[in-house]
Amino acid sequence: MSTSSSSSNGPASPSHDAPGWLVRLFSRIIAARWIIIALYALVLPPAAWFAARVQQDNAIERLIATSDTDFVKTREFEKIFGAGEFAVLLAEADDPFAPAVLERLDKLERALKEIPHVEPNSALSIYRRAKAGFDPTPEQSEALRKFVSGTKLFQDQGLAGDGYLAIALILDVHTSQERRETLAAVRRAIETTGGDGAPLKTLRQVGQPYVNIYLDEDMQKTGPKYFGLFAAFIIGLCLFLYRSARTLAAFLITLGVSIALSMGYIGLTGGVLTIVSPMVPMTILVTTTATLVYVQSRFVERPADRSVDEHQVFSFANKWLACTASVFATAVGFAALVVSSIQPIRQMGVWVAVGLALSYIVCFTLFPALQKILKTPTAIEQKVAAAWFVRLTEALPRWSYRYRWPLVLGSILLSFAGGVALFGLPGVVKPMRLLTDPVEYINSGSRLYADTKAIESKMPGLSITEVWLKGGVGSVSEPDALKGFQAFHEALVADPEVGAAIGPTTILRMMQYLGGAGDAFPKDAEALDELAGTLESLAPVDPLLGRFVQKNGLGQTHFTVMSKATEHEAFQKLQASIDKHWKAAAEANPALREFELRTVGMAPLQARVSQSLVPTLVESFELTVGIIFVTFLVVFRSGAARLMAMIPSLFAILVMFGVMRISGMTLNVATILIASTVLGTSENDQIHFFYHFQEGRKTGSVEQALRHTLFVSGRAIFFATLINAGGFVAFGMADLPPIRQFGILSAVAFVLSMIADFTALPAALWLVFRTKPDAELSPAKAPGQTPAAS
C-alpha cells in the first residue's frame, strides 16, 4: 500500500510497501473494534481482581531461593534449636541501674513477655529468674548492679554496658504479616510503659526485623506516589506532544489495561512483590508508552492526500516490524534474568517478559480500536509539537559527519573509563564495591538508621552467625567435649573478627554464677563431671539451655557468633577465623573430632546471595546482549547495522557506571539491575533508528537516509526517551537509597543513550559506509533524489 504523493510535513522519504497480510490484518482489527473493546471489557475485571491480590514483602531474605543449600541447612538448624529473628531494645540512661530506670524496664519486659512470638532476654530477666522475682527498690536495684558487674558474661553478650541495659528479642515470625503484627505489638508495649521518655535518655529499637518492616512500609507508602507522578508526566507530555484529549484518553486506557493484565498475571501466579519489584510495572509502563509514541507519531504524520482510515492502517503496518522486534528483544532480554539464582530477580525477568508480551497485544489491538472510536487527530487536524525537529534533521547529518572522529573516539574513551569504573584496573583501580548491608538500604536520616549506627558502636555486633556442631548421641555432655567447647569459645572471643560468642559453656557458666559458684570454667575432672551432669539434667527442661543444646540425644549444639560483619568479604574472614579456631581446638581436644562443623544463619547467607548478584547478572546481561544481537541479525541484513546498533546502549550503561563511581555510589540490589533494564529498554530506539535508516538507504544516500530516519523516528526517539527517563526518575523521590539511586541513574542512562543516538551513532555510520555528504560527492557518485513520502 503506497502512493508517491509529496508530504508537507518533512523532507522527502522513500516509499513504504507493507506486506499485504499486515495491511489485511490491521484493516480487520480496526473493523472489529467494537468486538475488541467488548473482549477487553470482559477480561479487565478479573485481571484487576487478581492484580489487587498481589502482596508486598521487601524483606531482604526474600532474595534467597528456598532451594539454596545454605538456606536448607539454616532451616534444618532452626528445626532443632528454634527459629527466630533477632532484635534489640537498648535503653540508655545516666545510671541504667537507678530504681526508676529499672522500674521502667521491668514493666516493659513484663509487657513483652505477654506478646505471642516474642521471647525477651536481659540481665534483669536473668536476675529475676535467679532470685525468684525483682522489685525496683533501691536495695534490689543495687543488688542487680552488683550482680551484673560481678561477671563479664553480660557485657560480652551485649546485655549491659557503659550507660545502657539491653533487652534481646527473639521473634518467632515466618511471614511479613506476622512480623508486622508482632513489631506493632512491641511498639504498643513500649508506648504503654513510658516509651523512651525520662528517666531514659532514649530507647533504641534495632535489628533485621525492623529493617524489613521499614522497607515494607516505605514501599507501600511511596509506591503510589511513583506511579502517580508517572501518570501526571504522561498526561502532560501527551497533551504537549499531540495536543489532543482524545489521544490522551487512548493512551491512558491502553496503559491502564496493559498494567492491569500484567499485574493480574502476577496475582494469578501467586507472585509477591519484593524490593526490586517496583521496576516491573514501571518497565512495562515506559516500554508500552514508548511503543505507543512510535506508532502515534507515525500516525500523525499523515500526508494531505491520504485518508485517515488508509493512513491508520499504513502507520501500524509500517511500524509493526520495528515495534515487534524491539518488544521481542526487550522481553527476551528480561527473560534472560531467569539464569539468576535469586528468586525475585528471576521473577522480575519473567514478569516483565510476560507483561511486555501482553502489552504488545494490547498496543496492536486495543489501541488501534481506540484510535478509530475516539477519532484521534493527525497533524493535519491538530498541529503537533516539536516542529523544530524538522530543522534538526537538516543539520544533524552533516554536523555528525564533520565531527565524526571526535564523536566516535570520545564515546569509546568514555565507555572505556566507565568499564574501568565498574570492573577496575588491576593494580590501579579496584572494582566497584557491592553493598550488601541491609541497613544501608534505608534512609540515612531515619531514626532506625541513626539508632542502628549508635548501637553498633556500643554492642559487639548485630550480625548473627551460627556455628552448628553435629556429633553422636550424648557427645555434647562429655566432660572432654565441654572442655574443648570452652577452648573454642575463648579463641573466638579473642578474635578481632568476632564481637561476642555464646555457646553451651556460656550458659553453663551463667548457671554456675547464678548458683553463687562464680563464672570461671572448671579445670579439674571432678568439677567437669559435675558440670556435665548439670547439662544432662537441665537441657530437656531449661528453655535457655534448650536453645543451645539438642534436648533429645544431646548430640548437637551451636555457638551464636555476634559480629559487625555486613559484607560478604567480612563474613568470609569470619568464616576463616571460625574454621581456624575449630581446627586448633579439635587438635588439642580429641573429643571434638567427631563433631561436624556447619556455619549457618540468615545474615551470612543474605550477604553471600547479594554478592552472587554480580556474576548472575553479568551472565544475564551477556545473554541479553546476545539475544538483541540476534534480533538485529534477523531484522537488519547489514553487518554494520548489527554492530552499530549496540553503541548507544552500551555507551550509556558504561558511562552511567562512571557517574556512579565519581558520585561515590555503590552497587546494590537495585542499581545492579540498571544494565539489563537500560539495555532491554533503550535498544528500542536503535531498532527504530535502523529500521528507518535501511528504509531510506533503499533509494537514497547515507545523508538522505539519516535525514529520513531523524524525521520519521527522531522525534519519537526524543519523546520516548523523555518518557523512559521521566518514568524512572520518579523513583528519584524514593526514601530508600537503592530505589532512589536506581531511578536517577536509569534516567541518566536513558538520556545518554539518546544523545548517542543523535551523535555517536550517525558519526559511526559515516565511518562504516566511508562516504561523504551529498554536496561533497561528485555528480557521478551522487545518488538521485529519493521518492517523496508515502
mmCIF file of C-alpha atoms in Angstrom, residues 250-370:
data_model
loop_
_atom_site.group_PDB
_atom_site.id
_atom_site.type_symbol
_atom_site.label_atom_id
_atom_site.label_comp_id
_atom_site.label_asym_id
_atom_site.label_seq_id
_atom_site.Cartn_x
_atom_site.Cartn_y
_atom_site.Cartn_z
ATOM 1 C CA ALA A 250 -6.453 6.390 24.063
ATOM 2 C CA PHE A 251 -3.009 6.367 25.694
ATOM 3 C CA LEU A 252 -4.308 6.168 29.260
ATOM 4 C CA ILE A 253 -6.855 3.432 28.558
ATOM 5 C CA THR A 254 -4.247 1.346 26.730
ATOM 6 C CA LEU A 255 -1.713 1.787 29.518
ATOM 7 C CA GLY A 256 -4.309 1.030 32.200
ATOM 8 C CA VAL A 257 -5.365 -2.202 30.521
ATOM 9 C CA SER A 258 -1.732 -3.216 29.920
ATOM 10 C CA ILE A 259 -0.707 -2.792 33.552
ATOM 11 C CA ALA A 260 -3.912 -4.439 34.834
ATOM 12 C CA LEU A 261 -3.264 -7.526 32.696
ATOM 13 C CA SER A 262 0.424 -7.613 33.676
ATOM 14 C CA MET A 263 -0.203 -7.263 37.408
ATOM 15 C CA GLY A 264 -3.151 -9.636 37.102
ATOM 16 C CA TYR A 265 -0.771 -12.289 35.802
ATOM 17 C CA ILE A 266 1.462 -11.775 38.853
ATOM 18 C CA GLY A 267 -1.534 -12.138 41.153
ATOM 19 C CA LEU A 268 -2.838 -15.184 39.275
ATOM 20 C CA THR A 269 0.505 -16.967 39.704
ATOM 21 C CA GLY A 270 0.720 -16.081 43.408
ATOM 22 C CA GLY A 271 3.621 -13.640 42.976
ATOM 23 C CA VAL A 272 4.792 -11.430 45.846
ATOM 24 C CA LEU A 273 6.446 -8.078 45.143
ATOM 25 C CA THR A 274 9.886 -7.511 46.682
ATOM 26 C CA ILE A 275 12.338 -4.643 46.997
ATOM 27 C CA VAL A 276 13.261 -4.944 43.286
ATOM 28 C CA SER A 277 9.673 -5.355 42.047
ATOM 29 C CA PRO A 278 8.725 -1.668 41.571
ATOM 30 C CA MET A 279 10.853 -1.879 38.427
ATOM 31 C CA VAL A 280 8.415 -4.424 36.967
ATOM 32 C CA PRO A 281 5.308 -2.250 36.423
ATOM 33 C CA MET A 282 7.430 0.815 35.646
ATOM 34 C CA THR A 283 9.440 -1.017 32.968
ATOM 35 C CA ILE A 284 6.218 -2.302 31.413
ATOM 36 C CA LEU A 285 4.652 1.159 31.507
ATOM 37 C CA VAL A 286 7.571 3.049 29.971
ATOM 38 C CA THR A 287 8.179 0.432 27.266
ATOM 39 C CA THR A 288 4.486 0.324 26.355
ATOM 40 C CA THR A 289 4.269 4.108 26.338
ATOM 41 C CA ALA A 290 7.314 4.297 24.078
ATOM 42 C CA THR A 291 5.668 1.843 21.650
ATOM 43 C CA LEU A 292 2.517 3.981 21.620
ATOM 44 C CA VAL A 293 4.587 7.096 20.938
ATOM 45 C CA TYR A 294 6.320 5.416 17.982
ATOM 46 C CA VAL A 295 3.001 4.320 16.487
ATOM 47 C CA GLN A 296 1.128 7.557 17.209
ATOM 48 C CA SER A 297 3.973 9.723 15.925
ATOM 49 C CA ARG A 298 3.853 7.812 12.626
ATOM 50 C CA PHE A 299 0.067 8.134 12.557
ATOM 51 C CA VAL A 300 0.022 11.917 12.998
ATOM 52 C CA GLU A 301 2.398 12.336 10.018
ATOM 53 C CA ARG A 302 -0.452 11.914 7.541
ATOM 54 C CA PRO A 303 0.015 13.265 4.012
ATOM 55 C CA ALA A 304 -2.746 15.653 2.970
ATOM 56 C CA ASP A 305 -3.924 13.448 0.096
ATOM 57 C CA ARG A 306 -4.273 10.249 2.170
ATOM 58 C CA SER A 307 -7.451 9.424 4.070
ATOM 59 C CA VAL A 308 -7.312 8.902 7.828
ATOM 60 C CA ASP A 309 -8.509 5.292 7.530
ATOM 61 C CA GLU A 310 -5.912 4.430 4.914
ATOM 62 C CA HIS A 311 -3.125 6.149 6.840
ATOM 63 C CA GLN A 312 -4.076 4.467 10.115
ATOM 64 C CA VAL A 313 -3.620 1.049 8.531
ATOM 65 C CA PHE A 314 -0.373 2.228 6.909
ATOM 66 C CA SER A 315 1.101 3.579 10.167
ATOM 67 C CA PHE A 316 0.503 0.325 12.042
ATOM 68 C CA ALA A 317 1.783 -1.793 9.164
ATOM 69 C CA ASN A 318 4.835 0.452 8.791
ATOM 70 C CA LYS A 319 5.767 0.384 12.496
ATOM 71 C CA TRP A 320 4.828 -3.258 13.149
ATOM 72 C CA LEU A 321 8.201 -4.848 12.334
ATOM 73 C CA ALA A 322 10.309 -2.349 14.283
ATOM 74 C CA CYS A 323 7.948 -2.403 17.285
ATOM 75 C CA THR A 324 7.727 -6.194 17.221
ATOM 76 C CA ALA A 325 11.499 -6.563 17.073
ATOM 77 C CA SER A 326 12.062 -4.053 19.874
ATOM 78 C CA VAL A 327 9.420 -5.515 22.205
ATOM 79 C CA PHE A 328 10.630 -9.038 21.460
ATOM 80 C CA ALA A 329 14.258 -8.123 22.184
ATOM 81 C CA THR A 330 13.268 -6.316 25.385
ATOM 82 C CA ALA A 331 11.030 -9.147 26.603
ATOM 83 C CA VAL A 332 13.524 -11.888 25.854
ATOM 84 C CA GLY A 333 16.318 -9.749 27.302
ATOM 85 C CA PHE A 334 14.469 -9.511 30.607
ATOM 86 C CA ALA A 335 13.560 -13.185 30.409
ATOM 87 C CA ALA A 336 17.322 -13.825 30.418
ATOM 88 C CA LEU A 337 17.244 -12.931 34.120
ATOM 89 C CA VAL A 338 15.972 -16.465 34.757
ATOM 90 C CA VAL A 339 19.639 -17.523 34.851
ATOM 91 C CA SER A 340 19.895 -15.769 38.225
ATOM 92 C CA SER A 341 19.896 -17.953 41.320
ATOM 93 C CA ILE A 342 17.980 -15.236 43.174
ATOM 94 C CA GLN A 343 14.254 -15.861 43.036
ATOM 95 C CA PRO A 344 12.993 -12.218 42.965
ATOM 96 C CA ILE A 345 15.402 -11.460 40.105
ATOM 97 C CA ARG A 346 14.144 -14.493 38.176
ATOM 98 C CA GLN A 347 10.561 -13.482 38.865
ATOM 99 C CA MET A 348 11.263 -9.922 37.767
ATOM 100 C CA GLY A 349 12.569 -11.181 34.421
ATOM 101 C CA VAL A 350 9.568 -13.444 33.814
ATOM 102 C CA TRP A 351 7.017 -10.851 34.959
ATOM 103 C CA VAL A 352 8.453 -8.127 32.711
ATOM 104 C CA ALA A 353 8.661 -10.513 29.741
ATOM 105 C CA VAL A 354 5.051 -11.668 30.161
ATOM 106 C CA GLY A 355 3.884 -8.108 30.843
ATOM 107 C CA LEU A 356 5.554 -6.824 27.672
ATOM 108 C CA ALA A 357 4.015 -9.642 25.634
ATOM 109 C CA LEU A 358 0.555 -8.784 26.968
ATOM 110 C CA SER A 359 1.137 -5.057 26.441
ATOM 111 C CA TYR A 360 2.294 -5.707 22.876
ATOM 112 C CA ILE A 361 -1.020 -7.423 22.114
ATOM 113 C CA VAL A 362 -2.913 -4.535 23.711
ATOM 114 C CA CYS A 363 -0.955 -1.947 21.697
ATOM 115 C CA PHE A 364 -1.758 -3.594 18.363
ATOM 116 C CA THR A 365 -5.397 -4.485 19.087
ATOM 117 C CA LEU A 366 -6.948 -2.159 21.647
ATOM 118 C CA PHE A 367 -5.013 0.989 20.707
ATOM 119 C CA PRO A 368 -5.986 0.989 17.005
ATOM 120 C CA ALA A 369 -9.588 0.320 18.056
ATOM 121 C CA LEU A 370 -9.457 3.290 20.420
#
